[in-house]
mmCIF file of C-alpha atoms and ligand atoms in Angstrom:
data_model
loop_
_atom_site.group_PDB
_atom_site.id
_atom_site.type_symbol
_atom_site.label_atom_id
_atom_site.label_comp_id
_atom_site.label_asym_id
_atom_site.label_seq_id
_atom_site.Cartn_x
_atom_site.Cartn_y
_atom_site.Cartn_z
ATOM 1 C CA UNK A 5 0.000 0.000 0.000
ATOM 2 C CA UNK A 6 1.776 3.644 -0.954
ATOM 3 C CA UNK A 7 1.739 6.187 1.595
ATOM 4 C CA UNK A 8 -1.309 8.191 0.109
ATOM 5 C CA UNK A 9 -3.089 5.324 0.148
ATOM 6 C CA UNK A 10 -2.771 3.918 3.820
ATOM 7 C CA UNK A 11 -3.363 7.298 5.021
ATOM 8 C CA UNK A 12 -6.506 7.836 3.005
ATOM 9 C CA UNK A 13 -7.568 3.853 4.283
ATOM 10 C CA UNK A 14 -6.505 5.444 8.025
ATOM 11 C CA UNK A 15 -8.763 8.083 7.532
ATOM 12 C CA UNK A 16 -11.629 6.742 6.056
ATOM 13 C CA UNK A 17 -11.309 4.258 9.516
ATOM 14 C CA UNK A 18 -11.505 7.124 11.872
ATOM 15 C CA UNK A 19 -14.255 8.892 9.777
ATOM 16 C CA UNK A 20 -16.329 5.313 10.639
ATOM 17 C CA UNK A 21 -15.006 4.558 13.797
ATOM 18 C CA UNK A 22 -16.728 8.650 14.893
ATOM 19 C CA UNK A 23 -19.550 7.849 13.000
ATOM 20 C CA UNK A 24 -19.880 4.612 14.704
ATOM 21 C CA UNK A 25 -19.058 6.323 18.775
ATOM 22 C CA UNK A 26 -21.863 9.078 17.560
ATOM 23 C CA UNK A 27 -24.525 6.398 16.929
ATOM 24 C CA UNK A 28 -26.453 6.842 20.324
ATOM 25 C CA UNK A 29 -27.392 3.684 22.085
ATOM 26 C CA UNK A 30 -31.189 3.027 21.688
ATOM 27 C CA UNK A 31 -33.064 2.194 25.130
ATOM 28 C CA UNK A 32 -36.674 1.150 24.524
ATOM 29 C CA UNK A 33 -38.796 1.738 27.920
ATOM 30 C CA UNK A 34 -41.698 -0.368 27.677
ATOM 31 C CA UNK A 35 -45.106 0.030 29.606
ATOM 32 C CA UNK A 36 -48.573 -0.782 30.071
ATOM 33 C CA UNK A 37 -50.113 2.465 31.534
ATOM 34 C CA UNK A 38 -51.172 5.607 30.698
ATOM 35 C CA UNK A 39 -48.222 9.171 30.737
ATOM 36 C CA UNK A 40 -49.612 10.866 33.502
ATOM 37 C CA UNK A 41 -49.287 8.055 36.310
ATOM 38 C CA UNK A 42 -47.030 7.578 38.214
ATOM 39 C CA UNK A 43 -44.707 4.906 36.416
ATOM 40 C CA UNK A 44 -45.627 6.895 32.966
ATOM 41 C CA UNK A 45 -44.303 10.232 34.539
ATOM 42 C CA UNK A 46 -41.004 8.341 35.824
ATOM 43 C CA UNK A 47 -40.196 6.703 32.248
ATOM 44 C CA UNK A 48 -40.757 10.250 30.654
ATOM 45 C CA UNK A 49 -38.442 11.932 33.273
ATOM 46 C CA UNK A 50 -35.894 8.583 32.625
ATOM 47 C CA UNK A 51 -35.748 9.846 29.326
ATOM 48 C CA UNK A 52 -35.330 13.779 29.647
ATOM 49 C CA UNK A 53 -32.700 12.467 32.278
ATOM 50 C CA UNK A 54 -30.840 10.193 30.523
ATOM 51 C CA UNK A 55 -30.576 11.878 27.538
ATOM 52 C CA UNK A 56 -29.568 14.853 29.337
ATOM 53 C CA UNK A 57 -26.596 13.395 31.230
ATOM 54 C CA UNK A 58 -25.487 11.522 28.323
ATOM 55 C CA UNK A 59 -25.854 13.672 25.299
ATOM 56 C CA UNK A 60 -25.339 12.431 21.955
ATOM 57 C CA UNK A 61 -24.816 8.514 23.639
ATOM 58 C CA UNK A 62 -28.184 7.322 24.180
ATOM 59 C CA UNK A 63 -31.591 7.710 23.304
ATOM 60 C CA UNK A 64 -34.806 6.661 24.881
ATOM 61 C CA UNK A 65 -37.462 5.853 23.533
ATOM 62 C CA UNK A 66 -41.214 5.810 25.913
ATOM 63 C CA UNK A 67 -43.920 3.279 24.700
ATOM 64 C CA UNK A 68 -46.856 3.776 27.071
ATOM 65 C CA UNK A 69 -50.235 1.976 27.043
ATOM 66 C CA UNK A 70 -49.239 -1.749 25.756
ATOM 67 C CA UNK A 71 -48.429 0.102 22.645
ATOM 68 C CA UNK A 72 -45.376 -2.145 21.801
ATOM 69 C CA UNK A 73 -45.760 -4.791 24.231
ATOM 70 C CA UNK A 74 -48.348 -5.766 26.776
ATOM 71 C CA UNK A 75 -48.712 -7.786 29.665
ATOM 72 C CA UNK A 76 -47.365 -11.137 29.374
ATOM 73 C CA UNK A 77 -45.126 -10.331 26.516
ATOM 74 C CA UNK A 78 -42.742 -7.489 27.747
ATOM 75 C CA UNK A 79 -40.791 -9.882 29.749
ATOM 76 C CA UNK A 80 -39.812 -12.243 27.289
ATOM 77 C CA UNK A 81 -39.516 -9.279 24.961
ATOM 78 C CA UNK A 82 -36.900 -7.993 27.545
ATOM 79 C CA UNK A 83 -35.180 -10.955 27.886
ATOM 80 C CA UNK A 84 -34.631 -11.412 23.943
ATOM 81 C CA UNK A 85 -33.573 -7.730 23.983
ATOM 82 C CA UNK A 86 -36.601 -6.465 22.443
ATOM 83 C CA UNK A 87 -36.999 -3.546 24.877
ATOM 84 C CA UNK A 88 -34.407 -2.599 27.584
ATOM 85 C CA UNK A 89 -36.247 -1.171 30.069
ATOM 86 C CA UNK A 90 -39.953 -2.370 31.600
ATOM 87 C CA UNK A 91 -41.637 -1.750 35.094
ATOM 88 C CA UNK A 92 -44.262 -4.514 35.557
ATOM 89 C CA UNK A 93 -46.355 -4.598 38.638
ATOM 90 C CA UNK A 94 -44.806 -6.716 41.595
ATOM 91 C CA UNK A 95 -47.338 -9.108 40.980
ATOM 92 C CA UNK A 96 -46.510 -10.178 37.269
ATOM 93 C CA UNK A 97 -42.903 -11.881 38.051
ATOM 94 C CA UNK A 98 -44.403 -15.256 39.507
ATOM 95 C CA UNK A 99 -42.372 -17.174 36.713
ATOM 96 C CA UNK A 100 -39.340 -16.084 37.205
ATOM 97 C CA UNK A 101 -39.571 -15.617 41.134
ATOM 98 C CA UNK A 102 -41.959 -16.597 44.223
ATOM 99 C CA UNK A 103 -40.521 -14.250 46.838
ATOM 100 C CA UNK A 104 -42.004 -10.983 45.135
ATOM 101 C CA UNK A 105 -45.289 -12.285 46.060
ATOM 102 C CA UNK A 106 -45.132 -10.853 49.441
ATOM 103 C CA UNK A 107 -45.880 -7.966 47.655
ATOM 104 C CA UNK A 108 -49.146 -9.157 46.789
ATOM 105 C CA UNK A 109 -50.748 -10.673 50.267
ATOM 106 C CA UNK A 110 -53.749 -8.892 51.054
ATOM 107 C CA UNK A 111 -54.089 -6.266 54.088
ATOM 108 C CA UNK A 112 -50.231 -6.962 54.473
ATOM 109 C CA UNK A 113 -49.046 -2.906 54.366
ATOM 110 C CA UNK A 114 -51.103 -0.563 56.027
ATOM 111 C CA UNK A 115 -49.899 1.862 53.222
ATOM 112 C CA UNK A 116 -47.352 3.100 50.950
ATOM 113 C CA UNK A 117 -44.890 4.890 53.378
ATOM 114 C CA UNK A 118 -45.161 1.361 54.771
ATOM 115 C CA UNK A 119 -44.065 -0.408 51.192
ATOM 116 C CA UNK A 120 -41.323 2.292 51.144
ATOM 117 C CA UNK A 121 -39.412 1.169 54.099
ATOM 118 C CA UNK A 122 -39.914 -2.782 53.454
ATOM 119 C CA UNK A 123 -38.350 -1.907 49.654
ATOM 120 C CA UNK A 124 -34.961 0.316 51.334
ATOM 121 C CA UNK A 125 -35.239 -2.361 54.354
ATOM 122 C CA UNK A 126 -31.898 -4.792 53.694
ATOM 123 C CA UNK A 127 -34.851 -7.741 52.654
ATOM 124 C CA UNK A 128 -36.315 -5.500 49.902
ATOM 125 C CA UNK A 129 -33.418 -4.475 48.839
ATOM 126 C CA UNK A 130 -32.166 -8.168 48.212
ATOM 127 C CA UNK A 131 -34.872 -8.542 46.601
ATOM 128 C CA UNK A 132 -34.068 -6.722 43.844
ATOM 129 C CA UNK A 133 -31.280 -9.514 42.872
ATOM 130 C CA UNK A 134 -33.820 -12.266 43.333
ATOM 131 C CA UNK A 135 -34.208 -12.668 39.095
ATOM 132 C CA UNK A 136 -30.538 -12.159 38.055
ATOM 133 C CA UNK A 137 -29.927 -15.686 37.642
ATOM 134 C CA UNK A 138 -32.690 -15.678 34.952
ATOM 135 C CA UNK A 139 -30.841 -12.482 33.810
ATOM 136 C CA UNK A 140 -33.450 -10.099 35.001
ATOM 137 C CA UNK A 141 -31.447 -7.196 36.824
ATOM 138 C CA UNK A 142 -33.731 -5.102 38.880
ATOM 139 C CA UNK A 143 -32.792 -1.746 39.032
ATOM 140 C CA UNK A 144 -35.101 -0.620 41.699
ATOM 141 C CA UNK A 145 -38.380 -0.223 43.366
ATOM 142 C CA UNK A 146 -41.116 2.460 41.919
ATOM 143 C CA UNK A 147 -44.459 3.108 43.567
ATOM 144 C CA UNK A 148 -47.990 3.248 42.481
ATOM 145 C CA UNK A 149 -50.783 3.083 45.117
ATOM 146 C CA UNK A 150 -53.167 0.737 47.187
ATOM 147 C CA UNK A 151 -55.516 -0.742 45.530
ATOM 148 C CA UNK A 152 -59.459 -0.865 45.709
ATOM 149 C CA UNK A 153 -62.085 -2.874 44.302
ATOM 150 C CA UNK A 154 -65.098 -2.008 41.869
ATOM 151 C CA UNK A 155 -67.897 -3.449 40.924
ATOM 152 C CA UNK A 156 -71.079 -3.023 39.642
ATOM 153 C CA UNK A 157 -72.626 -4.164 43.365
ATOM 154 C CA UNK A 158 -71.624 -2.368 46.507
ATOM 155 C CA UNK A 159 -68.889 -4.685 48.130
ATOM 156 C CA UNK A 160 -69.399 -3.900 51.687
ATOM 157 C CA UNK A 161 -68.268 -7.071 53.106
ATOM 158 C CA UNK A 162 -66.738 -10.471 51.633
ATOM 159 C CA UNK A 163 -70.373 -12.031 50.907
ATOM 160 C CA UNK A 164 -71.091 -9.296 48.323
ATOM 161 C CA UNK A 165 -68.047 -10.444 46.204
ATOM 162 C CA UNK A 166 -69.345 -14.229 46.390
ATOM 163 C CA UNK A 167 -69.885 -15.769 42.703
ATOM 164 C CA UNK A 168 -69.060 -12.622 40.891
ATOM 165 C CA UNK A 169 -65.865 -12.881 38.048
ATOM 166 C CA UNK A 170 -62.786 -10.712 39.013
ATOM 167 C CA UNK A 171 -60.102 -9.747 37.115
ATOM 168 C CA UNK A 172 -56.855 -10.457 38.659
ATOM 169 C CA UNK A 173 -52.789 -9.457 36.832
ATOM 170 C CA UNK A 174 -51.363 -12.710 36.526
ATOM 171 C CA UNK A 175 -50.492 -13.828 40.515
ATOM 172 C CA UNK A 176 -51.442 -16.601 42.077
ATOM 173 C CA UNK A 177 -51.742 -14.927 45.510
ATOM 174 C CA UNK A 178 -54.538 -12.473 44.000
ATOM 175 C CA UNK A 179 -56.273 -15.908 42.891
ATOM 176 C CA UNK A 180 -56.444 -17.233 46.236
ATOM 177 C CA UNK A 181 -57.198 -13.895 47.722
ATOM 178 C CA UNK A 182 -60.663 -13.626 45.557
ATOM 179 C CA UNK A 183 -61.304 -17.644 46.225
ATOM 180 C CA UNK A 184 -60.798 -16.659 49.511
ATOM 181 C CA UNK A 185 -64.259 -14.800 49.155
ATOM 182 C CA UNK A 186 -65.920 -17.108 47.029
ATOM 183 C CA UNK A 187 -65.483 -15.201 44.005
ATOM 184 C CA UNK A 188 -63.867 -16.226 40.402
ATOM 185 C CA UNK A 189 -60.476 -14.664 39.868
ATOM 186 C CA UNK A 190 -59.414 -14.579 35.793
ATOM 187 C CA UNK A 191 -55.907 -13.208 34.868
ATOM 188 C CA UNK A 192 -56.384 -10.954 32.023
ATOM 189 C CA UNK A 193 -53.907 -8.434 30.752
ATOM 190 C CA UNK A 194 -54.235 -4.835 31.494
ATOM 191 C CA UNK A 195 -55.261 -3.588 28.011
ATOM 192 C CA UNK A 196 -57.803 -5.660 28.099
ATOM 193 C CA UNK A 197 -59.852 -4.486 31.503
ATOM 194 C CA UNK A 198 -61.177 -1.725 30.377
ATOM 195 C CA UNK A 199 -63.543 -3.732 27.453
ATOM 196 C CA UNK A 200 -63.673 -6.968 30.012
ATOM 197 C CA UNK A 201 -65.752 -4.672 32.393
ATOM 198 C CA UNK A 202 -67.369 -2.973 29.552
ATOM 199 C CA UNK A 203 -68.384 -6.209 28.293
ATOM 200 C CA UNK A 204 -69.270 -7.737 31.445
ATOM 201 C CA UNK A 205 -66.330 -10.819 30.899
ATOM 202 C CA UNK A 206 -65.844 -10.021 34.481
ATOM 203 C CA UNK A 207 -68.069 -8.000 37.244
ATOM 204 C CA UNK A 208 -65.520 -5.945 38.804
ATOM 205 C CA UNK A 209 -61.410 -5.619 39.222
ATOM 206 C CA UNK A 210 -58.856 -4.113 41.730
ATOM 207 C CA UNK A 211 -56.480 -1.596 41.035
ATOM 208 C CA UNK A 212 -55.096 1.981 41.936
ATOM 209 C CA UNK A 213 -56.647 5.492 41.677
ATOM 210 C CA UNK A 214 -54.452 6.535 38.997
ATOM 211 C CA UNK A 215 -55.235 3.061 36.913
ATOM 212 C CA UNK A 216 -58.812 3.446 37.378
ATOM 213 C CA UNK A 217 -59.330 6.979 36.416
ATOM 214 C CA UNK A 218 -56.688 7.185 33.804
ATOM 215 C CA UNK A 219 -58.521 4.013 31.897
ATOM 216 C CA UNK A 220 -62.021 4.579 33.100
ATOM 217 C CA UNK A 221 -62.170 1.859 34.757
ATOM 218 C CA UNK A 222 -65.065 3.974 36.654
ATOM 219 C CA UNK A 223 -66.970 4.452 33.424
ATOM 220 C CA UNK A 224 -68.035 0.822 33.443
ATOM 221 C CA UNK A 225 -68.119 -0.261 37.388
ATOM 222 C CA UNK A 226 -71.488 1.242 39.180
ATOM 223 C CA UNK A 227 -69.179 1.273 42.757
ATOM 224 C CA UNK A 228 -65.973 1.604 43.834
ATOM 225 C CA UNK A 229 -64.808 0.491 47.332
ATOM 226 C CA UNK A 230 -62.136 2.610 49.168
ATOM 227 C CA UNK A 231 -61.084 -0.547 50.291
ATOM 228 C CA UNK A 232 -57.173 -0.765 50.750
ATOM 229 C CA UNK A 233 -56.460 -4.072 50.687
ATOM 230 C CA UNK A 234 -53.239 -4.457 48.979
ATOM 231 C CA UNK A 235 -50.883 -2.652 46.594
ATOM 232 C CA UNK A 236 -49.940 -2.023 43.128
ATOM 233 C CA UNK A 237 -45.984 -1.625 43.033
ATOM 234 C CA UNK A 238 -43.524 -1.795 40.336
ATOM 235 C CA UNK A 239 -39.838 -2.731 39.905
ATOM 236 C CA UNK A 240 -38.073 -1.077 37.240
ATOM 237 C CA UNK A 241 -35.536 -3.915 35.166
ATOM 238 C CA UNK A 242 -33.473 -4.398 32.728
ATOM 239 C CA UNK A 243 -32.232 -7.111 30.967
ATOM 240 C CA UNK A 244 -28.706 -8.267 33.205
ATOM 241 C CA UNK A 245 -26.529 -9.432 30.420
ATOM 242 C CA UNK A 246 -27.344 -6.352 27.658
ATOM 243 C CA UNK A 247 -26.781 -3.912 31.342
ATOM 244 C CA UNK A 248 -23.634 -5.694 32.242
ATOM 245 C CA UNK A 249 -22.031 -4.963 28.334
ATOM 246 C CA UNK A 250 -22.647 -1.464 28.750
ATOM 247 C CA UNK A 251 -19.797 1.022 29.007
ATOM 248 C CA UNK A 252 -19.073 1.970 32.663
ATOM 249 C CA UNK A 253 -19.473 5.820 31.708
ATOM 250 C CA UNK A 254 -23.368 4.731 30.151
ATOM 251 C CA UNK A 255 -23.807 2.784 33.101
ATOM 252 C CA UNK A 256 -23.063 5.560 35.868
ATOM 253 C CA UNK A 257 -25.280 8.146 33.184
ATOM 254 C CA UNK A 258 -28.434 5.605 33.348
ATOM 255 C CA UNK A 259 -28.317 4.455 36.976
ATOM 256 C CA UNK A 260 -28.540 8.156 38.053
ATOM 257 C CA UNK A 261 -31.163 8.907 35.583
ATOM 258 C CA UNK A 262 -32.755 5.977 36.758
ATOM 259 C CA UNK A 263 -32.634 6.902 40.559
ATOM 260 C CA UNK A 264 -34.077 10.673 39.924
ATOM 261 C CA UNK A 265 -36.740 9.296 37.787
ATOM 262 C CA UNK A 266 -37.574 6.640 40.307
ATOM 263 C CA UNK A 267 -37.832 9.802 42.915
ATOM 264 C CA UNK A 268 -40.042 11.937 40.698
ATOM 265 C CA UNK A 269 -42.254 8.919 40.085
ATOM 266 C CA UNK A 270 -42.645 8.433 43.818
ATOM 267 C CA UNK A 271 -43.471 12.047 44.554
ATOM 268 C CA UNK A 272 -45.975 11.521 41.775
ATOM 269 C CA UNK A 273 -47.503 8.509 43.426
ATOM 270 C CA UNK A 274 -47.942 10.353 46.400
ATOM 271 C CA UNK A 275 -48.907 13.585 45.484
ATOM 272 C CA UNK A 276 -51.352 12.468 43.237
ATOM 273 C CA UNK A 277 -53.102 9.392 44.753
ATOM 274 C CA UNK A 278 -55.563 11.604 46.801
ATOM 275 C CA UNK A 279 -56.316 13.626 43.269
ATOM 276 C CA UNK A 280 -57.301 10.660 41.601
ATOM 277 C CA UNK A 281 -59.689 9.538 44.131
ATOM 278 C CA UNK A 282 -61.262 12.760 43.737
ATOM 279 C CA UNK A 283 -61.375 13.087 39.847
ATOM 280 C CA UNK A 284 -62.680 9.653 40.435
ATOM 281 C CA UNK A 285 -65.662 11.258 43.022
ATOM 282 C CA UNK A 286 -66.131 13.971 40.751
ATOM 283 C CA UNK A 287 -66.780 12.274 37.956
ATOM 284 C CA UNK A 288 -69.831 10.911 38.976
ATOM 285 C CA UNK A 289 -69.368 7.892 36.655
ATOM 286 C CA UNK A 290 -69.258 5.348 39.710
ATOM 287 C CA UNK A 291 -70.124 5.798 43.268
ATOM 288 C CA UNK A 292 -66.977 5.472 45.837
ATOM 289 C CA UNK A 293 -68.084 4.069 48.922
ATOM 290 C CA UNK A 294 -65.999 3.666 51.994
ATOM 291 C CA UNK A 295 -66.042 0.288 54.812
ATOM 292 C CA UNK A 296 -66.251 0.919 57.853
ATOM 293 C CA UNK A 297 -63.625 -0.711 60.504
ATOM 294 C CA UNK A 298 -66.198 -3.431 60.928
ATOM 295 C CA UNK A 299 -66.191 -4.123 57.381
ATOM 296 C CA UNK A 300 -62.448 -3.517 56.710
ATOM 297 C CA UNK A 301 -62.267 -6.203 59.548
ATOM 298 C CA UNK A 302 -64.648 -8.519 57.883
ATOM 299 C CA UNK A 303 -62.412 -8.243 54.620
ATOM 300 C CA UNK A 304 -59.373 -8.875 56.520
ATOM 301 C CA UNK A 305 -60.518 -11.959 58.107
ATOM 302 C CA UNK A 306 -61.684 -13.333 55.028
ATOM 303 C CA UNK A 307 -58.249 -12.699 53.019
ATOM 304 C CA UNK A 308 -55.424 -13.320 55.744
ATOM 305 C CA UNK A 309 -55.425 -16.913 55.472
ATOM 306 C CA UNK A 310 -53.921 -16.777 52.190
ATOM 307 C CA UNK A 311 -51.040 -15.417 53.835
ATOM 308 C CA UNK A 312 -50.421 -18.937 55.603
ATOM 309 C CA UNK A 313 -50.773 -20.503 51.842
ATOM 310 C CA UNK A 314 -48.034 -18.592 50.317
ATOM 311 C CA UNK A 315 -45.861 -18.832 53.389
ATOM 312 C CA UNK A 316 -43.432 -21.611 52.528
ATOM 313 C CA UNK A 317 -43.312 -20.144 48.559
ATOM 314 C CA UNK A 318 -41.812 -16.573 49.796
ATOM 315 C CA UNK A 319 -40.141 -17.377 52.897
ATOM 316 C CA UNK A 320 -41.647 -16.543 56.750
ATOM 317 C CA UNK A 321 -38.504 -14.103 57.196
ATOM 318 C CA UNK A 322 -39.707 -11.968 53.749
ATOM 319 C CA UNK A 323 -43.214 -11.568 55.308
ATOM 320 C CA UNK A 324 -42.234 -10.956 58.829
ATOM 321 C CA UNK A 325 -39.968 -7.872 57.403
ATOM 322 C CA UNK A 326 -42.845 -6.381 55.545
ATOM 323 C CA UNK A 327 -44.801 -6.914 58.486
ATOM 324 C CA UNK A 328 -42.410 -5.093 60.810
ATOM 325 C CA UNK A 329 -42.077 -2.107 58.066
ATOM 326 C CA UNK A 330 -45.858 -1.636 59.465
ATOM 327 C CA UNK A 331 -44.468 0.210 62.824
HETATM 328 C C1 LIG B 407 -52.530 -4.055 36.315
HETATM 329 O O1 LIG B 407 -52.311 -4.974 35.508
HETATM 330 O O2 LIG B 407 -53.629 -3.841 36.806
HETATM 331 C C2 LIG B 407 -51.386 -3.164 36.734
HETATM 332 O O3 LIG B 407 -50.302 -3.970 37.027
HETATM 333 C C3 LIG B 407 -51.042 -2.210 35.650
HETATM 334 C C4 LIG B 407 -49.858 -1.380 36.051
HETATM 335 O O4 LIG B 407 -48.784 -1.566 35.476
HETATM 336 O O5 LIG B 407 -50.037 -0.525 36.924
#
C-alpha cells in the first residue's frame, strides 16, 4: 500500500469509527399504563434524564399503554432484547420468582410509606437480585398506590363479592385472595380491563386510583370500594446481560437517571393518589363508597389466610420484614 493510500484507508477508519461512537445507544422503555401516572411520569423523566446526562450517547425511547408490548409479553420481549427497560407490577414476576409475592398478600401494608421502608429495608433491597440468575437485573423499586375494588354491586363485606368474576394481573396470591371470598379470579392483561368490564367478561377488578381513572375503569363499574387491601408496586428492570455490556461511563449516566426518575415517580404517586380519588368522586361515573372498621375487619378476616398458603413459597422471614415495616 503507498503512503497516500494507507493514510486515506486510516482516515476513512476514523471517519467510521466517529460515526460509529456518535450512533447513540437506543433504550426502549416499555409500559402498560397511561403518561400521567405515576410509572408513565417516571419513564418520561428517565428519558429527559438520561438523555440529558449523556448527550449524543443514548436515546430513549417511551412506549406507554401496551403500545409495543403488553402484559405477558414485555418480559420475554426484555429478555430477547426487544426492549431494555420495563416496570411490571410486583405481581406479574411469579415465573421467574416466588418471593415478590409478598408484595401481593392482602391487608399486608397498612400503606405506601409502609411499602417504602420494606423496599430500602436490607430484605427489599435483596430482593431486587432475586431474578438475576434468569438475567433479570432489577434496578429498583417504583411506587404506584393501594388498591381498591369495583364493581357493579356495593362490596361492603366479603359475601357481596361471592360468585361474581374478578379480574386479577397474573399472581397466584390475587387468585387465592378472591377464592378466599368465594369469588372467580381470571388473569387478564391490562389492556384488556377496560372492554372486560365494559363487556361484562368479568363484574368488577382491583387496582389503583391513577389506573382506574386514567382508563375509566369507573366508566363501566357502578361502585368503587375505598377498600385498601393491597398494593400495586412496580420494579423497574433491565435485561442483566445487555446492562452488564454497557460502558461503565453509560452505566453511571443511566443508573442516576434511573434513581431521579424513580424519585419523581414516587413524589408523583404520592402527590397524586388523593387527586385521583377525587377526579374519580367527581366524575360521577361510579359511586366510591368507603367500609367501615367493621367491614375492613370482615375483609381482613376473610383474606389473611392466604397469607399462611403462600408462606413456605416466599419465605416466613420476607413476610415478617414487611410486616415489621408496618411500625
Ligand atoms: C394491572 O395490571 O392492573 C397493573 O399492574 C397495571 C400497572 O402496570 O399498573
Amino acid at each position: 500500500m503507498t503512503l497516500r493510500r494507507s493514510i486515506l484507508a486510516a482516515a476513512l477508519a476514523a471517519i467510521s469509527s466517529l460515526a460509529f461512537a456518535a450512533d447513540p445507544i437506543v433504550i426502549k422503555y416499555s409500559h402498560v399504563v397511561a403518561d400521567q401516572t405515576p410509572k408513565g411520569q417516571a419513564a418520561l423523566k428517565f428519558k429527559e434524564l438520561a438523555e440529558k446526562k449523556l448527550p449524543g450517547k443514548v436515546q430513549v425511547q417511551v412506549f406507554p399503554n401496551s403500545q409495543l408490548f403488553g402484559d405477558g409479553k414485555e418480559m420475554e420481549a426484555l429478555l430477547l432484547g426487544d426492549v431494555q427497560i420495563i416496570a411490571p407490577s410486583l405481581a406479574k414476576f411469579g415465573k421467574y420468582t416466588k418471593k415478590l409475592q409478598v408484595f401481593d398478600l392482602p391487608f399486608l401494608f397498612d400503606d405506601i410509606a409502609a411499602v417504602d421502608r420494606f423496599q430500602a429495608s436490607p430484605t427489599g433491597t435483596a430482593l431486587l437480585d432475586s431474578m438475576t440468575s434468569k438475567g433479570i437485573k432489577g434496578l429498583g423499586y417504583l411506587h404506584n398506590g393501594m388498591k381498591q375494588l369495583s364493581a357493579n354491586k356495593p362490596l361492603k363485606t366479603p359475601a357481596d363479592a361471592k360468585g361474581l368474576k374478578f379480574r386479577i394481573q397474573s399472581s397466584d396470591v390475587l387468585e387465592a385472595q378472591f377464592k378466599a371470598v368465594g369469588a372467580n379470579p381470571q388473569k387478564l392483561a391490562f389492556a384488556e380491563v377496560y372492554q372486560a368490564l365494559q363487556t361484562g367478561v368479568v363484574d368488577g377488578q382491583e387496582n389503583t386510583w391513577s389506573n382506574i381513572y386514567t382508563k375509566k375503569f369507573h366508566e363501566v363499574q357502578k361502585y368503587v370500594m375505598n377498600s385498601n387491601h393491597g398494593v400495586i408496586e412496580y420494579m423497574v428492570i433491565t435485561n442483566a446481560g445487555w446492562w452488564n455490556k454497557l460502558p461503565a461511563d453509560i452505566k453511571k449516566g443511566l443508573s442516576e437517571a434511573m434513581t431521579e426518575s424513580i424519585q419523581y415517580g414516587n413524589k408523583v404517586a404520592f402527590d397524586e393518589d388523593e387527586n385521583y380519588k377525587k377526579k374519580v368522586i367527581d366524575d360521577k361515573k361510579a359511586e366510591v363508597m368507603s367500609l367501615s372498621k367493621a367491614e375492613t375487619a370482615e375483609w381482613r378476616k376473610a383474606m389473611k389466610p392466604v397469607w399462611a398458603k403462600f408462606q413456605g413459597e416466599i419465605g416466613k422471614d420476607i413476610i415478617d420484614a414487611a410486616v415489621a415495616a408496618n411500625q
